[in-house]
PDB file of C-alpha atoms and ligand atoms in Angstrom:
ATOM      1  CA  UNK X   1     -99.800 186.264 -17.666  1.00  0.00           C
ATOM      2  CA  UNK X   2     -96.298 186.744 -16.279  1.00  0.00           C
ATOM      3  CA  UNK X   3     -97.445 185.221 -12.987  1.00  0.00           C
ATOM      4  CA  UNK X   4     -98.528 182.144 -14.865  1.00  0.00           C
ATOM      5  CA  UNK X   5     -95.197 182.026 -16.663  1.00  0.00           C
ATOM      6  CA  UNK X   6     -93.408 182.276 -13.321  1.00  0.00           C
ATOM      7  CA  UNK X   7     -95.483 179.397 -12.012  1.00  0.00           C
ATOM      8  CA  UNK X   8     -94.696 177.311 -15.077  1.00  0.00           C
ATOM      9  CA  UNK X   9     -90.999 178.071 -14.740  1.00  0.00           C
ATOM     10  CA  UNK X  10     -91.133 177.014 -11.098  1.00  0.00           C
ATOM     11  CA  UNK X  11     -92.797 173.709 -11.979  1.00  0.00           C
ATOM     12  CA  UNK X  12     -90.166 172.971 -14.628  1.00  0.00           C
ATOM     13  CA  UNK X  13     -87.270 173.813 -12.304  1.00  0.00           C
ATOM     14  CA  UNK X  14     -88.809 171.786  -9.498  1.00  0.00           C
ATOM     15  CA  UNK X  15     -89.071 168.698 -11.701  1.00  0.00           C
ATOM     16  CA  UNK X  16     -85.558 169.272 -13.016  1.00  0.00           C
ATOM     17  CA  UNK X  17     -84.082 169.516  -9.518  1.00  0.00           C
ATOM     18  CA  UNK X  18     -86.214 166.756  -7.975  1.00  0.00           C
ATOM     19  CA  UNK X  19     -87.138 164.417 -10.813  1.00  0.00           C
ATOM     20  CA  UNK X  20     -90.014 162.020 -10.046  1.00  0.00           C
ATOM     21  CA  UNK X  21     -89.858 158.286 -10.670  1.00  0.00           C
ATOM     22  CA  UNK X  22     -86.113 158.358 -11.084  1.00  0.00           C
ATOM     23  CA  UNK X  23     -84.334 155.011 -11.211  1.00  0.00           C
ATOM     24  CA  UNK X  24     -84.450 151.633 -12.906  1.00  0.00           C
ATOM     25  CA  UNK X  25     -86.742 148.621 -12.988  1.00  0.00           C
ATOM     26  CA  UNK X  26     -85.463 145.040 -13.349  1.00  0.00           C
ATOM     27  CA  UNK X  27     -85.597 143.824 -16.979  1.00  0.00           C
ATOM     28  CA  UNK X  28     -87.376 141.553 -17.474  1.00  0.00           C
ATOM     29  CA  UNK X  29     -90.173 141.832 -16.537  1.00  0.00           C
ATOM     30  CA  UNK X  30     -89.862 145.557 -17.229  1.00  0.00           C
ATOM     31  CA  UNK X  31     -89.129 146.807 -20.752  1.00  0.00           C
ATOM     32  CA  UNK X  32     -86.230 149.188 -21.299  1.00  0.00           C
ATOM     33  CA  UNK X  33     -86.115 151.773 -24.086  1.00  0.00           C
ATOM     34  CA  UNK X  34     -83.620 154.547 -24.774  1.00  0.00           C
ATOM     35  CA  UNK X  35     -84.030 157.899 -26.462  1.00  0.00           C
ATOM     36  CA  UNK X  36     -81.479 160.448 -27.623  1.00  0.00           C
ATOM     37  CA  UNK X  37     -81.810 163.987 -28.906  1.00  0.00           C
ATOM     38  CA  UNK X  38     -78.614 164.724 -30.858  1.00  0.00           C
ATOM     39  CA  UNK X  39     -79.516 168.397 -31.291  1.00  0.00           C
ATOM     40  CA  UNK X  40     -79.096 169.068 -27.585  1.00  0.00           C
ATOM     41  CA  UNK X  41     -77.374 165.935 -26.271  1.00  0.00           C
ATOM     42  CA  UNK X  42     -80.339 164.904 -24.134  1.00  0.00           C
ATOM     43  CA  UNK X  43     -80.563 161.263 -23.132  1.00  0.00           C
ATOM     44  CA  UNK X  44     -83.381 159.406 -21.467  1.00  0.00           C
ATOM     45  CA  UNK X  45     -83.832 155.734 -20.580  1.00  0.00           C
ATOM     46  CA  UNK X  46     -87.361 154.630 -19.763  1.00  0.00           C
ATOM     47  CA  UNK X  47     -88.312 151.446 -17.895  1.00  0.00           C
ATOM     48  CA  UNK X  48     -91.892 150.293 -18.393  1.00  0.00           C
ATOM     49  CA  UNK X  49     -93.775 147.723 -16.373  1.00  0.00           C
ATOM     50  CA  UNK X  50     -96.980 146.923 -18.258  1.00  0.00           C
ATOM     51  CA  UNK X  51     -99.402 144.403 -16.798  1.00  0.00           C
ATOM     52  CA  UNK X  52    -102.939 143.616 -17.981  1.00  0.00           C
ATOM     53  CA  UNK X  53    -103.140 146.707 -20.165  1.00  0.00           C
ATOM     54  CA  UNK X  54    -102.015 149.037 -17.389  1.00  0.00           C
ATOM     55  CA  UNK X  55     -98.738 150.910 -17.053  1.00  0.00           C
ATOM     56  CA  UNK X  56     -98.130 149.660 -13.525  1.00  0.00           C
ATOM     57  CA  UNK X  57     -94.819 151.388 -13.056  1.00  0.00           C
ATOM     58  CA  UNK X  58     -92.432 153.668 -14.897  1.00  0.00           C
ATOM     59  CA  UNK X  59     -88.936 154.731 -13.967  1.00  0.00           C
ATOM     60  CA  UNK X  60     -86.365 156.681 -15.866  1.00  0.00           C
ATOM     61  CA  UNK X  61     -82.771 157.754 -15.897  1.00  0.00           C
ATOM     62  CA  UNK X  62     -81.011 160.207 -18.146  1.00  0.00           C
ATOM     63  CA  UNK X  63     -79.328 163.524 -18.366  1.00  0.00           C
ATOM     64  CA  UNK X  64     -79.585 166.647 -20.428  1.00  0.00           C
ATOM     65  CA  UNK X  65     -81.098 170.092 -20.371  1.00  0.00           C
ATOM     66  CA  UNK X  66     -83.743 171.206 -17.887  1.00  0.00           C
ATOM     67  CA  UNK X  67     -86.510 170.958 -20.493  1.00  0.00           C
ATOM     68  CA  UNK X  68     -85.809 167.346 -21.450  1.00  0.00           C
ATOM     69  CA  UNK X  69     -85.378 166.158 -17.880  1.00  0.00           C
ATOM     70  CA  UNK X  70     -88.319 168.028 -16.387  1.00  0.00           C
ATOM     71  CA  UNK X  71     -90.531 166.898 -19.267  1.00  0.00           C
ATOM     72  CA  UNK X  72     -89.639 163.265 -18.580  1.00  0.00           C
ATOM     73  CA  UNK X  73     -90.350 163.731 -14.876  1.00  0.00           C
ATOM     74  CA  UNK X  74     -93.696 165.405 -15.581  1.00  0.00           C
ATOM     75  CA  UNK X  75     -94.534 162.663 -18.055  1.00  0.00           C
ATOM     76  CA  UNK X  76     -93.814 159.851 -15.616  1.00  0.00           C
ATOM     77  CA  UNK X  77     -96.196 161.356 -13.081  1.00  0.00           C
ATOM     78  CA  UNK X  78     -98.900 161.816 -15.703  1.00  0.00           C
ATOM     79  CA  UNK X  79     -98.876 158.236 -17.032  1.00  0.00           C
ATOM     80  CA  UNK X  80     -97.897 156.065 -14.070  1.00  0.00           C
ATOM     81  CA  UNK X  81    -100.609 153.622 -13.019  1.00  0.00           C
ATOM     82  CA  UNK X  82    -102.831 154.533 -15.981  1.00  0.00           C
ATOM     83  CA  UNK X  83    -104.483 152.181 -18.506  1.00  0.00           C
ATOM     84  CA  UNK X  84    -102.599 152.111 -21.803  1.00  0.00           C
ATOM     85  CA  UNK X  85    -105.424 153.807 -23.747  1.00  0.00           C
ATOM     86  CA  UNK X  86    -105.200 156.716 -21.342  1.00  0.00           C
ATOM     87  CA  UNK X  87    -101.402 156.782 -21.643  1.00  0.00           C
ATOM     88  CA  UNK X  88    -101.722 156.949 -25.440  1.00  0.00           C
ATOM     89  CA  UNK X  89    -104.298 159.716 -25.154  1.00  0.00           C
ATOM     90  CA  UNK X  90    -101.987 161.724 -22.882  1.00  0.00           C
ATOM     91  CA  UNK X  91     -99.098 161.263 -25.336  1.00  0.00           C
ATOM     92  CA  UNK X  92    -101.331 162.454 -28.189  1.00  0.00           C
ATOM     93  CA  UNK X  93    -102.571 165.462 -26.227  1.00  0.00           C
ATOM     94  CA  UNK X  94     -99.066 166.498 -25.238  1.00  0.00           C
ATOM     95  CA  UNK X  95     -97.692 166.129 -28.766  1.00  0.00           C
ATOM     96  CA  UNK X  96    -100.658 168.147 -30.013  1.00  0.00           C
ATOM     97  CA  UNK X  97     -99.813 170.881 -27.521  1.00  0.00           C
ATOM     98  CA  UNK X  98     -96.297 171.030 -28.960  1.00  0.00           C
ATOM     99  CA  UNK X  99     -97.532 171.027 -32.576  1.00  0.00           C
ATOM    100  CA  UNK X 100    -100.446 173.442 -32.362  1.00  0.00           C
ATOM    101  CA  UNK X 101     -98.177 176.106 -30.956  1.00  0.00           C
ATOM    102  CA  UNK X 102     -95.532 175.525 -33.569  1.00  0.00           C
ATOM    103  CA  UNK X 103     -97.911 175.943 -36.498  1.00  0.00           C
ATOM    104  CA  UNK X 104     -99.690 178.932 -35.005  1.00  0.00           C
ATOM    105  CA  UNK X 105     -96.343 180.615 -34.358  1.00  0.00           C
ATOM    106  CA  UNK X 106     -95.231 180.206 -37.937  1.00  0.00           C
ATOM    107  CA  UNK X 107     -98.506 181.616 -39.220  1.00  0.00           C
ATOM    108  CA  UNK X 108     -98.265 184.405 -36.672  1.00  0.00           C
ATOM    109  CA  UNK X 109    -101.885 184.069 -35.592  1.00  0.00           C
ATOM    110  CA  UNK X 110    -103.556 183.468 -32.253  1.00  0.00           C
ATOM    111  CA  UNK X 111    -103.833 179.786 -31.739  1.00  0.00           C
ATOM    112  CA  UNK X 112    -107.300 178.412 -31.291  1.00  0.00           C
ATOM    113  CA  UNK X 113    -107.388 176.431 -28.116  1.00  0.00           C
ATOM    114  CA  UNK X 114    -107.724 172.935 -29.478  1.00  0.00           C
ATOM    115  CA  UNK X 115    -105.778 171.443 -26.621  1.00  0.00           C
ATOM    116  CA  UNK X 116    -107.648 171.237 -23.362  1.00  0.00           C
ATOM    117  CA  UNK X 117    -105.025 172.422 -20.897  1.00  0.00           C
ATOM    118  CA  UNK X 118    -107.084 171.230 -17.950  1.00  0.00           C
ATOM    119  CA  UNK X 119    -106.517 167.668 -19.104  1.00  0.00           C
ATOM    120  CA  UNK X 120    -102.790 168.246 -18.927  1.00  0.00           C
ATOM    121  CA  UNK X 121    -102.453 169.495 -15.364  1.00  0.00           C
ATOM    122  CA  UNK X 122     -98.817 170.304 -14.590  1.00  0.00           C
ATOM    123  CA  UNK X 123     -97.844 169.300 -18.125  1.00  0.00           C
ATOM    124  CA  UNK X 124     -99.231 172.646 -19.240  1.00  0.00           C
ATOM    125  CA  UNK X 125     -96.086 174.143 -17.715  1.00  0.00           C
ATOM    126  CA  UNK X 126     -94.204 172.992 -20.797  1.00  0.00           C
ATOM    127  CA  UNK X 127     -96.353 174.909 -23.256  1.00  0.00           C
ATOM    128  CA  UNK X 128     -93.971 177.884 -23.098  1.00  0.00           C
ATOM    129  CA  UNK X 129     -91.343 175.681 -24.733  1.00  0.00           C
ATOM    130  CA  UNK X 130     -92.974 176.109 -28.129  1.00  0.00           C
ATOM    131  CA  UNK X 131     -91.846 179.715 -28.216  1.00  0.00           C
ATOM    132  CA  UNK X 132     -88.411 178.176 -28.742  1.00  0.00           C
ATOM    133  CA  UNK X 133     -88.912 175.638 -31.538  1.00  0.00           C
ATOM    134  CA  UNK X 134     -85.427 174.177 -31.125  1.00  0.00           C
ATOM    135  CA  UNK X 135     -86.409 173.105 -27.606  1.00  0.00           C
ATOM    136  CA  UNK X 136     -89.506 171.197 -28.718  1.00  0.00           C
ATOM    137  CA  UNK X 137     -87.297 168.189 -29.491  1.00  0.00           C
ATOM    138  CA  UNK X 138     -86.081 168.348 -25.881  1.00  0.00           C
ATOM    139  CA  UNK X 139     -89.636 168.402 -24.538  1.00  0.00           C
ATOM    140  CA  UNK X 140     -90.958 165.530 -26.671  1.00  0.00           C
ATOM    141  CA  UNK X 141     -87.922 163.237 -26.300  1.00  0.00           C
ATOM    142  CA  UNK X 142     -89.258 161.288 -23.309  1.00  0.00           C
ATOM    143  CA  UNK X 143     -92.704 161.073 -24.914  1.00  0.00           C
ATOM    144  CA  UNK X 144     -91.385 159.660 -28.174  1.00  0.00           C
ATOM    145  CA  UNK X 145     -89.296 157.202 -26.176  1.00  0.00           C
ATOM    146  CA  UNK X 146     -92.333 156.142 -24.143  1.00  0.00           C
ATOM    147  CA  UNK X 147     -94.388 155.647 -27.293  1.00  0.00           C
ATOM    148  CA  UNK X 148     -91.612 153.596 -28.880  1.00  0.00           C
ATOM    149  CA  UNK X 149     -91.424 151.429 -25.768  1.00  0.00           C
ATOM    150  CA  UNK X 150     -95.158 150.805 -25.793  1.00  0.00           C
ATOM    151  CA  UNK X 151     -95.018 149.833 -29.467  1.00  0.00           C
ATOM    152  CA  UNK X 152     -92.186 147.399 -28.759  1.00  0.00           C
ATOM    153  CA  UNK X 153     -94.184 145.838 -25.921  1.00  0.00           C
ATOM    154  CA  UNK X 154     -97.274 145.555 -28.134  1.00  0.00           C
ATOM    155  CA  UNK X 155     -95.362 143.819 -30.937  1.00  0.00           C
ATOM    156  CA  UNK X 156     -92.247 142.138 -29.585  1.00  0.00           C
ATOM    157  CA  UNK X 157     -89.623 141.133 -32.148  1.00  0.00           C
TER     158      UNK X 157
HETATM  159 ZN1   ZN I   1     -82.406 169.629 -24.519  1.00  0.00          ZN
END
């Protein structure tokens, strides 16, 4: 188990030090959306290029703690180039991962494995975050921002 935790820690640090899909996209055509986590001071700006129901490209900038920044990097790799239904499904699965742990911790019981970790790939590295509930907001910041951006694209003002 500790080997797995070491591996997860390595993945998080690697994405923190060398974030993937870092940068900006020209707006328009890309859509820009910003997220902020006041509890920790994390900031993330997400640029989304959606064409024909596919998230063609995603880039992001931001700064903050290692959890928020590595989570956004991991997220970008997981959703880039994917159809929007699949992007939504990945968002749902990740948020479920963060919630299941939280509730099972508070009840002090073994969690039943509702989340299929194999579907998450490297994202599973972030599951340790739920041992520190205050950090969950750091981990889900980029995901909430992505979801907000997709909603804005779906129903422009
Ligand atoms: Zn944070």
